[in-house]
Amino acid sequence: MAMFNPETETLNRRELLDFQNERLGILINHAYANVRFYRNKFDAAGLNPDDIKTLEDLKKIPFTTREDLVSNYPYGMFAVPLRDVVRLQFPLGHYGNPIVIGYTREDLKIWRELVARIMVGVGITEHDIIQVAFNYGLFMGAFRFNQGAELIGAAVVPASVAPADVQIRIMRDFKSTVLVSTPSFALHIIETMRARGKTKELSLKIGLFGAEPWPESARGIIEEGLGIKAYDIYGVTELIEPGVSGECTEKAGLHIFEDHFFPEIIDPITGRSLKEGEEGELVLTSLTTSAYPLIRYRTHDRTALCTKPCACGRTLVRMNRISKRTDRMISVRGINVFPEMITEVLSGIEGIGPEYSLEIKQKAGMNDQLIIRVSPSPDLAQAAEDTATLHGKVQSALRKALGLRVQVDI
Ligand code: DLL
C-alpha cells in the first residue's frame, strides 16, 4: 500500500507511544510558558508542567473548549509572537463570535504533509489532476488540499465554488482524475450531470470528501454516480482543517495521525475517559503545533477508536466515521450552524415574534436544506408587502450570519 511517510505511519505502537510522550512534554512546557490561559488553568488545577510526563498524566488537565478560544480572541491562545506567525485564518464565527488561528511556517509544513499522507493513502499520485471544489475564500481546508497536492506533485485545479455545470465542464476538459469536495456537492454534481444526460464523459477515479457527516448509502450513490472510489477525510478548523484523519483504501475507519494528535474518547456528560471501542466524544491534543497549541480540545464529534492493525499496514489508530455530535451543531452542506446563532440573528430583526421552528431536509442521508419558520409579530401590519420585505430581511440576515442559503417561511 502506498504511504507518504511509511516510517511514521507504520511505527510499532510502543515506539509511537514513546514518541507521543516525548512530544507531550515539549507541548506542555511550551503552552505553560507562553499561553497565559494554560498557565492559569494549570495553576488553578494545582498542576505543574513537570506533573505531566505521560499521556496518562494528561488526563489531569481540564478540557479546552471552543468558548475558551472565543473568550481569548484574538491572540490570547497564541504561543508564539506574531512575528513568527506566517498565516492568520479566520473560520466563520460560531455563535456569531470570532476566533482566529495562527500558523508558523513549521505548522503549515506539518499540515501540508498530513493532507499529502491522506492523498497518497487513497492512491493519489503525481499523475493526478485534483479538482478542489471547496470555497477558497471562506474555507481554510481548500488551501490545505492545494498544498498537500503540490507536495506530492499532483496538478491542482482550484475550481472553488464554481457552479456544478462549470465544475463538470472543467472536469471533462481538464480530465480531472480526483474530486475533492463536500459529499453533498458531489451529489449535486451527479444530479446536474444526469439532468444534462452527461454521465459517461469524465476521467474521475477518486474522490475525497468531508466536512459533514455522510452515510455509507451516500458513499454508494457517489461512487456509482461518478464511477469513483470515495474516501472520507476529517478535520476541525481549530486544529487543522482537514487532516486530523483520513481513510485509506481499506475504508475501515479513518487513521488519526497520532504523531501530531493525541486522541481520547470521553463520556460527553461526565468527562470520564472511555475505553477503546466505546463510543463517546473525541477529544484531541495537538502534539506538535507551535502557534496555536490545543490541549484536550473537545470536538463534540461522536466516534470510537480502534488500535487493531489495519490491512493497509498502518499502525495508526482508526476512528469510526462520524455521524453524530454531542452538541446542537448541525452541518448543512458542509457549513456548521448552531441554533444559538439563528436565535441571535432573529432576535435582532424587528417585526418577528420570539419563537421560530427549524426543519432540516435531508438528501441521501445528508443535511441538504434548513427551513426556518418565523411568525410576524402581532403589531406588524399583515399587508403582503410587509411580509415580503420581512422575508427578504430575515433571509439576507441569516445568509450573512451563517454563510448559508436557507429557506425562510414567514
Ligand atoms: O469541516 C474541516 C474539513 C474540511 C474536513 C474539508 C474535511 C474536509 P470545520 O468547518 O471546523 O472544519 O468543521 C468541523 O465538521 O467537528 C465535524 O462535526 C464535521 N466534519 C468534518 N469532517 C467530517 C467528516 C471542517 N469527514 C466539523 N465526517 C467537525 C463527519 C465531519 N463530519
mmCIF file of N, CA and C in Angstrom, residues 263-339:
data_model
loop_
_atom_site.group_PDB
_atom_site.id
_atom_site.type_symbol
_atom_site.label_atom_id
_atom_site.label_comp_id
_atom_site.label_asym_id
_atom_site.label_seq_id
_atom_site.Cartn_x
_atom_site.Cartn_y
_atom_site.Cartn_z
ATOM 1 N N PRO A 263 -5.508 11.386 20.525
ATOM 2 C CA PRO A 263 -6.966 11.327 20.647
ATOM 3 C C PRO A 263 -7.394 10.654 21.950
ATOM 4 N N GLU A 264 -8.478 11.133 22.504
ATOM 5 C CA GLU A 264 -9.111 10.462 23.652
ATOM 6 C C GLU A 264 -10.603 10.400 23.345
ATOM 7 N N ILE A 265 -11.259 9.435 23.959
ATOM 8 C CA ILE A 265 -12.717 9.377 23.846
ATOM 9 C C ILE A 265 -13.263 9.538 25.261
ATOM 10 N N ILE A 266 -14.197 10.475 25.408
ATOM 11 C CA ILE A 266 -14.751 10.707 26.746
ATOM 12 C C ILE A 266 -16.279 10.579 26.730
ATOM 13 N N ASP A 267 -16.806 10.358 27.912
ATOM 14 C CA ASP A 267 -18.248 10.444 28.071
ATOM 15 C C ASP A 267 -18.596 11.935 28.043
ATOM 16 N N PRO A 268 -19.432 12.359 27.086
ATOM 17 C CA PRO A 268 -19.656 13.799 26.935
ATOM 18 C C PRO A 268 -20.323 14.444 28.153
ATOM 19 N N ILE A 269 -21.000 13.651 28.959
ATOM 20 C CA ILE A 269 -21.687 14.235 30.119
ATOM 21 C C ILE A 269 -20.729 14.307 31.315
ATOM 22 N N THR A 270 -20.080 13.176 31.620
ATOM 23 C CA THR A 270 -19.267 13.154 32.842
ATOM 24 C C THR A 270 -17.808 13.550 32.586
ATOM 25 N N GLY A 271 -17.372 13.491 31.332
ATOM 26 C CA GLY A 271 -15.973 13.803 31.018
ATOM 27 C C GLY A 271 -15.036 12.632 31.298
ATOM 28 N N ARG A 272 -15.612 11.502 31.740
ATOM 29 C CA ARG A 272 -14.800 10.329 32.072
ATOM 30 C C ARG A 272 -14.215 9.714 30.794
ATOM 31 N N SER A 273 -12.961 9.227 30.900
ATOM 32 C CA SER A 273 -12.335 8.594 29.725
ATOM 33 C C SER A 273 -13.000 7.260 29.426
ATOM 34 N N LEU A 274 -13.222 6.980 28.166
ATOM 35 C CA LEU A 274 -13.825 5.698 27.780
ATOM 36 C C LEU A 274 -12.752 4.797 27.174
ATOM 37 N N LYS A 275 -13.080 3.514 27.152
ATOM 38 C CA LYS A 275 -12.103 2.522 26.666
ATOM 39 C C LYS A 275 -12.160 2.396 25.146
ATOM 40 N N GLU A 276 -11.121 1.782 24.609
ATOM 41 C CA GLU A 276 -11.097 1.522 23.168
ATOM 42 C C GLU A 276 -12.379 0.800 22.751
ATOM 43 N N GLY A 277 -12.969 1.250 21.662
ATOM 44 C CA GLY A 277 -14.170 0.597 21.148
ATOM 45 C C GLY A 277 -15.455 1.230 21.663
ATOM 46 N N GLU A 278 -15.381 1.965 22.772
ATOM 47 C CA GLU A 278 -16.598 2.597 23.304
ATOM 48 C C GLU A 278 -16.822 3.920 22.587
ATOM 49 N N GLU A 279 -18.096 4.186 22.282
ATOM 50 C CA GLU A 279 -18.377 5.429 21.563
ATOM 51 C C GLU A 279 -18.573 6.591 22.526
ATOM 52 N N GLY A 280 -17.974 7.704 22.197
ATOM 53 C CA GLY A 280 -18.115 8.906 23.018
ATOM 54 C C GLY A 280 -17.605 10.094 22.237
ATOM 55 N N GLU A 281 -17.246 11.150 22.956
ATOM 56 C CA GLU A 281 -16.793 12.371 22.271
ATOM 57 C C GLU A 281 -15.280 12.347 22.050
ATOM 58 N N LEU A 282 -14.899 12.750 20.863
ATOM 59 C CA LEU A 282 -13.476 12.804 20.523
ATOM 60 C C LEU A 282 -12.852 14.076 21.113
ATOM 61 N N VAL A 283 -11.755 13.876 21.856
ATOM 62 C CA VAL A 283 -11.007 14.995 22.440
ATOM 63 C C VAL A 283 -9.599 14.904 21.863
ATOM 64 N N LEU A 284 -9.081 16.021 21.382
ATOM 65 C CA LEU A 284 -7.767 15.968 20.718
ATOM 66 C C LEU A 284 -6.763 16.919 21.365
ATOM 67 N N THR A 285 -5.542 16.450 21.461
ATOM 68 C CA THR A 285 -4.437 17.307 21.894
ATOM 69 C C THR A 285 -3.472 17.403 20.729
ATOM 70 N N SER A 286 -3.126 18.636 20.362
ATOM 71 C CA SER A 286 -2.183 18.792 19.250
ATOM 72 C C SER A 286 -0.780 18.664 19.822
ATOM 73 N N LEU A 287 -0.032 17.703 19.359
ATOM 74 C CA LEU A 287 1.275 17.442 19.981
ATOM 75 C C LEU A 287 2.405 18.296 19.415
ATOM 76 N N THR A 288 2.203 18.832 18.209
ATOM 77 C CA THR A 288 3.343 19.496 17.564
ATOM 78 C C THR A 288 3.083 20.950 17.180
ATOM 79 N N THR A 289 1.856 21.412 17.347
ATOM 80 C CA THR A 289 1.519 22.777 16.927
ATOM 81 C C THR A 289 2.330 23.801 17.711
ATOM 82 N N SER A 290 2.921 24.770 17.024
ATOM 83 C CA SER A 290 3.671 25.813 17.722
ATOM 84 C C SER A 290 2.801 27.023 18.032
ATOM 85 N N ALA A 291 2.104 27.531 17.014
ATOM 86 C CA ALA A 291 1.430 28.822 17.193
ATOM 87 C C ALA A 291 0.160 28.712 18.024
ATOM 88 N N TYR A 292 -0.588 27.632 17.858
ATOM 89 C CA TYR A 292 -1.921 27.570 18.451
ATOM 90 C C TYR A 292 -2.124 26.194 19.096
ATOM 91 N N PRO A 293 -1.359 25.893 20.149
ATOM 92 C CA PRO A 293 -1.474 24.546 20.736
ATOM 93 C C PRO A 293 -2.816 24.354 21.438
ATOM 94 N N LEU A 294 -3.391 23.204 21.267
ATOM 95 C CA LEU A 294 -4.658 22.908 21.944
ATOM 96 C C LEU A 294 -4.499 21.658 22.793
ATOM 97 N N ILE A 295 -4.833 21.791 24.066
ATOM 98 C CA ILE A 295 -4.696 20.671 24.993
ATOM 99 C C ILE A 295 -6.076 20.164 25.366
ATOM 100 N N ARG A 296 -6.317 18.923 25.083
ATOM 101 C CA ARG A 296 -7.599 18.264 25.411
ATOM 102 C C ARG A 296 -8.783 19.088 24.873
ATOM 103 N N TYR A 297 -8.765 19.308 23.583
ATOM 104 C CA TYR A 297 -9.802 20.117 22.950
ATOM 105 C C TYR A 297 -11.040 19.265 22.630
ATOM 106 N N ARG A 298 -12.180 19.711 23.111
ATOM 107 C CA ARG A 298 -13.423 18.951 22.893
ATOM 108 C C ARG A 298 -13.971 19.233 21.506
ATOM 109 N N THR A 299 -14.043 18.190 20.682
ATOM 110 C CA THR A 299 -14.522 18.391 19.303
ATOM 111 C C THR A 299 -16.045 18.321 19.212
ATOM 112 N N HIS A 300 -16.680 17.665 20.179
ATOM 113 C CA HIS A 300 -18.130 17.398 20.161
ATOM 114 C C HIS A 300 -18.530 16.390 19.086
ATOM 115 N N ASP A 301 -17.565 15.759 18.457
ATOM 116 C CA ASP A 301 -17.902 14.717 17.475
ATOM 117 C C ASP A 301 -17.894 13.357 18.166
ATOM 118 N N ARG A 302 -18.896 12.545 17.834
ATOM 119 C CA ARG A 302 -19.004 11.210 18.459
ATOM 120 C C ARG A 302 -18.325 10.171 17.598
ATOM 121 N N THR A 303 -17.469 9.376 18.223
ATOM 122 C CA THR A 303 -16.811 8.301 17.486
ATOM 123 C C THR A 303 -16.253 7.284 18.488
ATOM 124 N N ALA A 304 -15.584 6.257 17.972
ATOM 125 C CA ALA A 304 -14.903 5.275 18.824
ATOM 126 C C ALA A 304 -13.569 4.974 18.158
ATOM 127 N N LEU A 305 -12.603 4.508 18.940
ATOM 128 C CA LEU A 305 -11.265 4.254 18.401
ATOM 129 C C LEU A 305 -10.954 2.763 18.321
ATOM 130 N N CYS A 306 -10.047 2.417 17.426
ATOM 131 C CA CYS A 306 -9.636 1.022 17.291
ATOM 132 C C CYS A 306 -8.137 0.988 16.958
ATOM 133 N N THR A 307 -7.360 0.290 17.801
ATOM 134 C CA THR A 307 -5.905 0.241 17.539
ATOM 135 C C THR A 307 -5.479 -1.057 16.850
ATOM 136 N N LYS A 308 -6.448 -1.903 16.513
ATOM 137 C CA LYS A 308 -6.073 -3.154 15.820
ATOM 138 C C LYS A 308 -5.373 -2.803 14.514
ATOM 139 N N PRO A 309 -4.371 -3.597 14.111
ATOM 140 C CA PRO A 309 -3.655 -3.259 12.862
ATOM 141 C C PRO A 309 -4.615 -3.233 11.677
ATOM 142 N N CYS A 310 -4.372 -2.329 10.776
ATOM 143 C CA CYS A 310 -5.227 -2.204 9.586
ATOM 144 C C CYS A 310 -4.570 -3.010 8.465
ATOM 145 N N ALA A 311 -5.393 -3.533 7.572
ATOM 146 C CA ALA A 311 -4.846 -4.338 6.471
ATOM 147 C C ALA A 311 -3.928 -3.520 5.566
ATOM 148 N N CYS A 312 -4.008 -2.199 5.645
ATOM 149 C CA CYS A 312 -3.146 -1.364 4.793
ATOM 150 C C CYS A 312 -1.716 -1.332 5.307
ATOM 151 N N GLY A 313 -1.499 -1.792 6.542
ATOM 152 C CA GLY A 313 -0.142 -1.793 7.101
ATOM 153 C C GLY A 313 0.110 -0.646 8.067
ATOM 154 N N ARG A 314 -0.783 0.356 8.073
ATOM 155 C CA ARG A 314 -0.594 1.462 9.024
ATOM 156 C C ARG A 314 -0.916 0.985 10.437
ATOM 157 N N THR A 315 -0.136 1.494 11.382
ATOM 158 C CA THR A 315 -0.381 1.130 12.780
ATOM 159 C C THR A 315 -1.178 2.217 13.491
ATOM 160 N N LEU A 316 -1.394 3.318 12.811
ATOM 161 C CA LEU A 316 -2.088 4.455 13.428
ATOM 162 C C LEU A 316 -3.525 4.081 13.799
ATOM 163 N N VAL A 317 -3.958 4.560 14.965
ATOM 164 C CA VAL A 317 -5.308 4.261 15.438
ATOM 165 C C VAL A 317 -6.337 4.706 14.397
ATOM 166 N N ARG A 318 -7.452 3.982 14.368
ATOM 167 C CA ARG A 318 -8.527 4.375 13.452
ATOM 168 C C ARG A 318 -9.742 4.855 14.248
ATOM 169 N N MET A 319 -10.404 5.885 13.721
ATOM 170 C CA MET A 319 -11.659 6.325 14.349
ATOM 171 C C MET A 319 -12.818 5.966 13.421
ATOM 172 N N ASN A 320 -13.965 5.669 14.021
ATOM 173 C CA ASN A 320 -15.141 5.399 13.201
ATOM 174 C C ASN A 320 -15.571 6.666 12.482
ATOM 175 N N ARG A 321 -16.266 6.481 11.392
ATOM 176 C CA ARG A 321 -16.788 7.645 10.674
ATOM 177 C C ARG A 321 -17.780 8.382 11.575
ATOM 178 N N ILE A 322 -17.827 9.695 11.409
ATOM 179 C CA ILE A 322 -18.649 10.496 12.330
ATOM 180 C C ILE A 322 -20.038 10.729 11.775
ATOM 181 N N SER A 323 -21.036 10.414 12.607
ATOM 182 C CA SER A 323 -22.394 10.681 12.134
ATOM 183 C C SER A 323 -23.171 11.520 13.141
ATOM 184 N N LYS A 324 -22.614 11.676 14.333
ATOM 185 C CA LYS A 324 -23.392 12.403 15.357
ATOM 186 C C LYS A 324 -22.505 13.363 16.120
ATOM 187 N N ARG A 325 -23.142 14.354 16.726
ATOM 188 C CA ARG A 325 -22.458 15.325 17.572
ATOM 189 C C ARG A 325 -22.960 15.183 18.998
ATOM 190 N N THR A 326 -22.201 15.751 19.915
ATOM 191 C CA THR A 326 -22.664 15.734 21.305
ATOM 192 C C THR A 326 -23.247 17.100 21.681
ATOM 193 N N ASP A 327 -23.274 18.038 20.706
ATOM 194 C CA ASP A 327 -23.919 19.321 20.996
ATOM 195 C C ASP A 327 -25.004 19.549 19.942
ATOM 196 N N ARG A 328 -25.469 20.787 19.835
ATOM 197 C CA ARG A 328 -26.591 21.053 18.931
ATOM 198 C C ARG A 328 -26.150 21.537 17.550
ATOM 199 N N MET A 329 -24.870 21.438 17.265
ATOM 200 C CA MET A 329 -24.406 21.904 15.949
ATOM 201 C C MET A 329 -24.994 21.034 14.829
ATOM 202 N N ILE A 330 -25.373 21.704 13.750
ATOM 203 C CA ILE A 330 -25.903 20.981 12.588
ATOM 204 C C ILE A 330 -25.008 21.331 11.402
ATOM 205 N N SER A 331 -24.620 20.317 10.670
ATOM 206 C CA SER A 331 -23.818 20.559 9.477
ATOM 207 C C SER A 331 -24.752 20.534 8.278
ATOM 208 N N VAL A 332 -24.834 21.639 7.535
ATOM 209 C CA VAL A 332 -25.701 21.666 6.349
ATOM 210 C C VAL A 332 -24.829 21.964 5.140
ATOM 211 N N ARG A 333 -24.760 21.045 4.224
ATOM 212 C CA ARG A 333 -23.896 21.148 3.037
ATOM 213 C C ARG A 333 -22.474 21.568 3.445
ATOM 214 N N GLY A 334 -22.014 21.016 4.573
ATOM 215 C CA GLY A 334 -20.626 21.265 4.997
ATOM 216 C C GLY A 334 -20.454 22.535 5.811
ATOM 217 N N ILE A 335 -21.528 23.277 6.012
ATOM 218 C CA ILE A 335 -21.414 24.516 6.803
ATOM 219 C C ILE A 335 -22.024 24.274 8.180
ATOM 220 N N ASN A 336 -21.278 24.681 9.208
ATOM 221 C CA ASN A 336 -21.712 24.399 10.573
ATOM 222 C C ASN A 336 -22.649 25.490 11.086
ATOM 223 N N VAL A 337 -23.759 25.047 11.629
ATOM 224 C CA VAL A 337 -24.754 26.002 12.133
ATOM 225 C C VAL A 337 -25.121 25.626 13.564
ATOM 226 N N PHE A 338 -25.097 26.611 14.435
ATOM 227 C CA PHE A 338 -25.586 26.390 15.795
ATOM 228 C C PHE A 338 -26.936 27.094 15.926
ATOM 229 N N PRO A 339 -27.935 26.414 16.494
ATOM 230 C CA PRO A 339 -29.230 27.073 16.662
ATOM 231 C C PRO A 339 -29.098 28.412 17.398
#
